[in-house]
Amino acid sequence: MEQLTKSEIVDILKDDSQNEQLFAKADEIRRKYVGDEVHLRGLIEFSNICKRTCKYCGLRAENKNIDRYRISVEDIVLYAEKASEMGYKTIVLQSGEDEFFSRDLICKIVSEIKKFDVAVTLSIGERSFDDYKAFKDAGADRYLIRIETTDSELYKKMHPYMDFDNRIKCLKNIKSLGYEVGTGCLVGLPEQTIESLADDILFFKALDADMVGIGPFIAHPDTPLKDSDNGSFTLALKVMALTRIMLPDINIPATTAMETLNPNGRIIALQSGANVVMPNVTSKEFRAKYEIYPNKICINENPVQCRGCIESKIKSIGRTVAKDYGFHKKVV
Ligand code: SAH
């Protein structure tokens, strides 16, 4: 397994003359370590209500220009059931940090969904150790919480009233409880340096992450960063490819944000190191409202259309859709 130093990573990120070789190499490592199967995770964005004020995110509490919703417990479970009937072997439950969804309520949702013979991933932000423990005991298999950036100064600027050390603590707690740990970063935040992106990749490695999601920052008009430039698709793809090289056997999603910046973004990502896609499995009425960034894809499609569309794209590049749960199979 090839391991790069920080300065090697920085050099690669700064030099665009070898990009195609980098993507081809990440693709080759992906094939060797995780194979040609693509894991589909059914994503349920169940609440866009959030108490946080992350500067980049459209769900931030201070955004008044957003139609807030919560999907009922019954409907969340129903979407999960329908997704499992469509063949999904993992359900991802994501939301803003919405305190309505108490420890008990999340446990109830998780245990109901576990009856459908699926793996369950939670992505609901920072919670106490006891909450994480209760969710695990209820059957949750994985937890996804991006570090967003490992530059603690930038983290502070981007996340008012939040604490970088607590985010790290959450990741450590999740790990110690035996979850599969998903993390990741944004690429192209204002003032973010290439050096800090290299640190992000080294952080994923040091954490021994099971899944890493990387996406470009996309400026949302109803946030303080509305006038900032979007992140670069190519740079995000490079950070993702380097992550594959450094952590060869982990799960790496082709993120929706990549497809927002490039109409073929997810397929390009699948050919540059990614092996996971997370199609939305809720109905139209919620998709546009979960607007973490503008111009989200697939907001006018239903779950059946999304599944069909991504399956045919996956087959068109000679890959197959996996039928198992898609846990991280450690090779290295
Ligand atoms: N509340 C949960 C889920 C957050 S939404 C949590 O804190 O983990 C999922 C991800 O969307 C975030 O981790 C962030 O990296 C990404 N995101 C938010 N706003 C974005 C934007 N403007 N552009 C691109 N990605 C964004």
Coordinates of C-alpha atoms and ligand atoms in Angstrom, one line a residue:
M1 CA 0.0 0.0 0.0
E2 CA 1.3 3.4 -1.0
Q3 CA 1.6 6.0 1.7
L4 CA 2.2 9.6 0.8
T5 CA 3.6 12.3 3.1
K6 CA 2.0 15.6 3.6
S7 CA 4.3 17.4 1.2
E8 CA 3.8 14.8 -1.5
I9 CA 0.0 15.2 -1.1
V10 CA 0.3 19.0 -1.3
D11 CA 2.5 18.7 -4.4
I12 CA -0.1 16.5 -6.1
L13 CA -3.0 18.8 -5.1
K14 CA -1.1 21.8 -6.5
D15 CA 0.0 20.3 -9.8
D16 CA -2.8 19.8 -12.3
S17 CA -0.6 18.3 -15.1
Q18 CA -0.9 14.7 -13.8
N19 CA -4.6 14.6 -12.9
E20 CA -5.6 11.9 -15.3
Q21 CA -2.8 9.6 -14.0
L22 CA -4.0 10.3 -10.4
F23 CA -7.6 9.4 -11.2
A24 CA -6.6 6.3 -13.1
K25 CA -4.4 5.2 -10.2
A26 CA -7.2 5.7 -7.7
D27 CA -9.5 3.8 -10.0
E28 CA -7.1 0.9 -10.2
I29 CA -6.7 0.8 -6.4
R30 CA -10.5 0.9 -6.0
R31 CA -10.8 -2.1 -8.3
K32 CA -8.1 -4.0 -6.6
Y33 CA -9.3 -3.5 -3.0
V34 CA -13.1 -3.1 -3.2
G35 CA -13.9 -4.5 -6.6
D36 CA -16.4 -3.5 -9.3
E37 CA -19.5 -3.6 -7.1
V38 CA -21.1 -0.3 -6.2
H39 CA -23.0 -0.1 -3.0
L40 CA -26.2 1.9 -3.0
R41 CA -27.4 3.5 0.2
G42 CA -30.9 4.7 0.5
L43 CA -30.9 8.2 1.9
I44 CA -33.8 9.6 4.0
E45 CA -33.4 13.3 4.8
F46 CA -36.0 13.2 7.5
S47 CA -35.8 16.8 9.0
N48 CA -34.3 20.1 7.7
I49 CA -34.8 21.7 11.1
C50 CA -31.4 22.6 12.6
K51 CA -30.2 24.4 15.7
R52 CA -26.7 25.0 14.3
T53 CA -25.5 28.0 12.3
C54 CA -22.9 26.5 10.0
K55 CA -22.0 29.4 7.7
Y56 CA -22.1 27.3 4.5
C57 CA -25.3 25.3 5.1
G58 CA -28.8 26.3 3.8
L59 CA -30.4 24.5 6.8
R60 CA -28.7 26.8 9.3
A61 CA -31.1 28.0 12.1
E62 CA -30.8 31.7 11.0
N63 CA -32.0 31.0 7.5
K64 CA -35.6 32.2 7.5
N65 CA -36.1 31.6 3.8
I66 CA -36.6 27.9 4.0
D67 CA -39.7 25.8 4.4
R68 CA -39.0 23.6 7.4
Y69 CA -40.3 20.0 7.6
R70 CA -40.1 16.9 9.7
I71 CA -41.1 13.5 8.4
S72 CA -43.2 11.6 10.9
V73 CA -41.7 8.5 12.5
E74 CA -44.3 6.3 10.7
D75 CA -43.4 7.8 7.3
I76 CA -39.6 7.5 7.9
V77 CA -40.1 3.8 8.6
L78 CA -42.3 3.5 5.6
Y79 CA -39.7 5.1 3.3
A80 CA -37.1 2.7 4.7
E81 CA -39.4 -0.3 4.1
K82 CA -40.1 0.7 0.5
A83 CA -36.3 1.2 0.0
S84 CA -35.6 -2.2 1.3
E85 CA -38.2 -3.7 -1.0
M86 CA -36.3 -1.9 -3.9
G87 CA -33.2 -3.7 -2.9
Y88 CA -31.4 -1.3 -0.7
K89 CA -29.3 -3.0 2.0
T90 CA -28.4 0.2 3.8
I91 CA -30.6 3.0 5.0
V92 CA -29.0 6.4 5.8
L93 CA -30.9 8.6 8.1
Q94 CA -29.8 12.2 7.8
S95 CA -31.1 15.5 9.2
G96 CA -30.3 18.8 10.6
E97 CA -29.6 18.9 14.4
D98 CA -33.2 18.7 15.4
E99 CA -33.8 18.1 19.1
F100 CA -37.4 17.0 18.5
F101 CA -35.8 13.7 17.5
S102 CA -34.9 12.7 21.1
R103 CA -32.7 9.7 22.0
D104 CA -35.8 7.5 22.4
L105 CA -37.4 8.6 19.1
I106 CA -34.2 7.9 17.1
C107 CA -33.9 4.5 18.9
K108 CA -37.5 3.7 18.0
I109 CA -36.9 4.6 14.3
V110 CA -33.6 2.6 14.2
S111 CA -35.1 -0.5 15.8
E112 CA -38.2 -0.4 13.5
I113 CA -36.0 -0.1 10.4
K114 CA -33.6 -2.9 11.5
K115 CA -36.6 -5.3 11.0
F116 CA -36.2 -4.8 7.3
D117 CA -32.8 -6.7 7.2
V118 CA -30.8 -3.6 6.3
A119 CA -27.7 -1.8 7.8
V120 CA -28.6 1.6 9.3
T121 CA -26.4 4.6 9.1
L122 CA -27.1 7.7 11.2
S123 CA -26.0 11.2 10.2
I124 CA -27.7 13.5 12.6
G125 CA -24.8 15.5 14.0
E126 CA -23.2 15.9 17.4
R127 CA -24.8 14.0 20.3
S128 CA -23.8 12.8 23.7
F129 CA -21.9 9.6 24.3
D130 CA -25.0 8.1 25.9
D131 CA -27.1 9.0 22.9
Y132 CA -24.6 7.4 20.6
K133 CA -24.5 4.3 22.8
A134 CA -28.3 4.1 22.9
F135 CA -28.5 4.4 19.1
K136 CA -25.9 1.6 18.8
D137 CA -27.8 -0.6 21.2
A138 CA -30.9 0.0 19.2
G139 CA -29.2 -1.5 16.2
A140 CA -27.5 1.4 14.3
D141 CA -24.4 0.1 12.4
R142 CA -22.7 3.2 11.1
Y143 CA -22.4 6.9 12.0
L144 CA -21.5 9.6 9.5
I145 CA -20.2 12.9 10.8
R146 CA -17.8 14.9 8.6
I147 CA -15.1 16.8 10.3
E148 CA -15.7 19.3 7.5
T149 CA -12.2 20.8 7.9
T150 CA -9.2 19.9 10.1
D151 CA -8.1 23.5 10.1
S152 CA -9.3 24.4 13.6
E153 CA -9.2 28.2 12.9
L154 CA -11.2 27.8 9.7
Y155 CA -13.5 25.4 11.6
K156 CA -14.2 28.1 14.2
K157 CA -15.0 30.6 11.5
M158 CA -17.3 28.3 9.7
H159 CA -19.1 26.9 12.7
P160 CA -20.2 29.7 15.2
Y161 CA -20.8 28.5 18.7
M162 CA -19.4 25.0 17.9
D163 CA -16.3 23.4 19.1
F164 CA -13.8 21.6 17.0
D165 CA -12.6 19.4 19.9
N166 CA -16.1 18.3 20.5
R167 CA -16.5 17.2 16.8
I168 CA -13.3 15.1 17.2
K169 CA -14.6 13.7 20.5
C170 CA -17.8 12.7 18.8
L171 CA -15.8 10.8 16.1
K172 CA -13.8 9.1 18.9
N173 CA -16.9 8.2 20.8
I174 CA -18.5 6.7 17.7
K175 CA -15.4 4.7 17.0
S176 CA -15.1 3.4 20.6
L177 CA -18.8 2.2 20.5
G178 CA -18.0 0.0 17.6
Y179 CA -19.8 1.8 14.8
E180 CA -18.4 2.0 11.4
V181 CA -17.2 5.5 11.2
G182 CA -17.9 7.8 8.3
T183 CA -16.4 11.2 8.1
G184 CA -15.2 13.6 5.4
C185 CA -14.6 17.2 4.4
L186 CA -15.7 20.1 2.3
V187 CA -13.4 21.2 -0.5
G188 CA -13.3 24.9 -1.4
L189 CA -14.4 26.6 1.7
P190 CA -13.4 30.3 1.7
E191 CA -9.8 30.6 3.0
Q192 CA -9.2 26.9 3.0
T193 CA -5.6 26.0 2.1
I194 CA -4.3 23.1 0.1
E195 CA -2.1 22.3 3.1
S196 CA -5.2 21.8 5.3
L197 CA -6.7 19.5 2.7
A198 CA -3.6 17.4 2.9
D199 CA -4.1 17.4 6.7
D200 CA -7.7 16.3 6.2
I201 CA -6.6 13.2 4.2
L202 CA -4.0 12.4 6.9
F203 CA -6.7 12.8 9.5
F204 CA -8.9 10.3 7.8
K205 CA -6.0 7.9 7.9
A206 CA -5.1 8.5 11.5
L207 CA -8.8 8.1 12.5
D208 CA -8.9 4.8 10.6
A209 CA -12.2 5.9 9.0
D210 CA -14.4 3.3 7.4
M211 CA -16.1 5.7 5.1
V212 CA -15.0 9.1 3.8
G213 CA -17.3 11.5 1.9
I214 CA -15.8 14.4 0.1
G215 CA -17.7 17.1 -1.7
P216 CA -17.1 20.6 -3.1
F217 CA -18.5 23.5 -1.2
I218 CA -21.5 25.1 -3.1
A219 CA -22.4 28.6 -2.1
H220 CA -26.0 28.9 -0.9
P221 CA -27.8 32.3 -1.5
D222 CA -29.4 32.4 1.9
T223 CA -26.2 32.0 3.9
P224 CA -23.4 34.4 4.9
L225 CA -21.2 32.7 2.2
K226 CA -23.6 33.6 -0.6
D227 CA -21.0 35.6 -2.4
S228 CA -18.2 33.1 -2.1
D229 CA -17.0 31.1 -5.0
N230 CA -18.0 27.5 -5.3
G231 CA -15.4 24.8 -4.6
S232 CA -13.7 23.2 -7.6
F233 CA -15.0 19.9 -8.9
T234 CA -11.6 18.8 -10.0
L235 CA -10.0 19.7 -6.6
A236 CA -12.7 17.8 -4.8
L237 CA -12.1 14.8 -7.1
K238 CA -8.4 15.0 -6.4
V239 CA -8.9 15.0 -2.6
M240 CA -11.2 12.0 -3.1
A241 CA -8.7 10.1 -5.3
L242 CA -5.9 10.7 -2.9
T243 CA -8.1 9.4 0.0
R244 CA -8.6 6.2 -2.0
I245 CA -4.9 5.9 -2.5
M246 CA -4.2 6.4 1.2
L247 CA -7.1 4.3 2.5
P248 CA -7.4 1.7 -0.2
D249 CA -10.1 -0.6 1.2
I250 CA -12.7 1.9 2.7
N251 CA -16.0 3.0 1.3
I252 CA -16.0 6.2 -0.6
P253 CA -19.2 7.8 -2.0
A254 CA -19.6 9.6 -5.2
T255 CA -21.2 12.6 -3.6
T256 CA -24.3 14.4 -4.8
A257 CA -22.5 17.7 -4.5
M258 CA -20.1 16.5 -7.2
E259 CA -23.0 15.9 -9.6
T260 CA -24.4 19.3 -8.8
L261 CA -21.2 20.9 -10.2
N262 CA -20.7 18.5 -13.0
P263 CA -23.7 16.7 -14.8
N264 CA -21.7 13.5 -14.9
G265 CA -20.0 14.0 -11.6
R266 CA -21.0 10.8 -9.8
I267 CA -19.9 8.6 -12.7
I268 CA -16.6 10.5 -13.0
A269 CA -16.2 10.0 -9.2
L270 CA -17.0 6.3 -9.5
Q271 CA -14.1 6.1 -12.1
S272 CA -11.7 8.0 -9.8
G273 CA -11.9 6.0 -6.6
A274 CA -15.5 6.0 -5.4
N275 CA -17.5 2.8 -4.8
V276 CA -20.7 4.0 -3.2
V277 CA -23.7 6.1 -4.2
M278 CA -26.4 7.4 -1.9
P279 CA -29.7 7.9 -3.8
N280 CA -32.6 9.7 -2.2
V281 CA -35.5 7.4 -1.2
T282 CA -38.0 10.0 -0.1
S283 CA -40.7 11.5 -2.2
K284 CA -40.5 14.7 -4.1
E285 CA -42.1 17.0 -1.5
F286 CA -39.1 16.8 0.8
R287 CA -36.2 16.7 -1.7
A288 CA -36.1 20.4 -2.6
K289 CA -36.6 21.5 0.9
Y290 CA -33.5 19.7 2.2
E291 CA -31.5 22.4 0.6
I292 CA -28.1 22.3 2.2
Y293 CA -26.8 23.9 -1.1
P294 CA -28.7 25.1 -4.2
N295 CA -29.4 23.1 -7.4
K296 CA -29.4 19.8 -5.7
I297 CA -29.9 17.0 -8.2
C298 CA -32.9 14.6 -8.5
I299 CA -35.4 16.9 -6.8
N300 CA -38.1 16.1 -9.3
E301 CA -37.7 12.4 -9.2
N302 CA -39.2 9.6 -7.1
P303 CA -37.3 6.8 -5.5
V304 CA -38.0 4.3 -8.2
Q305 CA -36.8 6.7 -10.9
C306 CA -33.6 7.4 -8.9
R307 CA -32.8 3.8 -8.4
G308 CA -33.4 3.0 -12.1
C309 CA -31.3 6.0 -13.3
I310 CA -28.3 5.3 -11.1
E311 CA -28.4 1.5 -11.8
S312 CA -28.3 2.1 -15.5
K313 CA -25.5 4.6 -15.2
I314 CA -23.5 2.1 -13.1
K315 CA -24.0 -0.7 -15.6
S316 CA -23.1 1.6 -18.5
I317 CA -19.5 1.8 -17.1
G318 CA -19.2 -1.9 -16.6
R319 CA -19.9 -2.0 -12.9
T320 CA -22.5 -3.9 -10.9
V321 CA -24.8 -3.0 -8.0
A322 CA -23.8 -4.9 -4.9
K323 CA -26.4 -7.0 -3.1
D324 CA -24.8 -7.3 0.3
Y325 CA -24.8 -4.8 3.2
G326 CA -21.6 -3.2 2.0
F327 CA -19.7 -3.1 5.3
H328 CA -16.1 -2.0 5.2
K329 CA -14.1 -5.1 4.5
K330 CA -10.6 -4.5 5.9
V331 CA -7.8 -5.7 3.7
V332 CA -5.0 -3.5 5.0
Ligands
SAH1 N1 -26.4 17.7 10.6 C1 -25.6 16.5 10.1 C2 -25.8 16.4 8.6 C3 -25.3 17.6 7.9 S1 -25.7 17.7 6.1 C4 -24.2 16.7 10.6 O1 -23.9 17.7 11.2 O2 -23.4 15.8 10.3 C5 -24.5 16.7 5.4 C6 -23.2 17.4 4.9 O3 -23.6 18.4 3.9 C7 -22.4 18.2 5.8 O4 -21.6 17.4 6.6 C8 -21.7 19.2 4.9 O5 -20.3 18.7 4.6 C9 -22.5 19.2 3.6 N2 -22.9 20.5 3.2 C10 -23.6 21.4 4.0 N3 -23.7 22.6 3.3 C11 -23.0 22.5 2.1 C12 -22.7 23.3 1.0 N4 -23.2 24.6 1.0 N5 -22.1 22.8 0.0 C13 -21.6 21.5 0.0 N6 -21.8 20.7 1.0 C14 -22.5 21.1 2.1

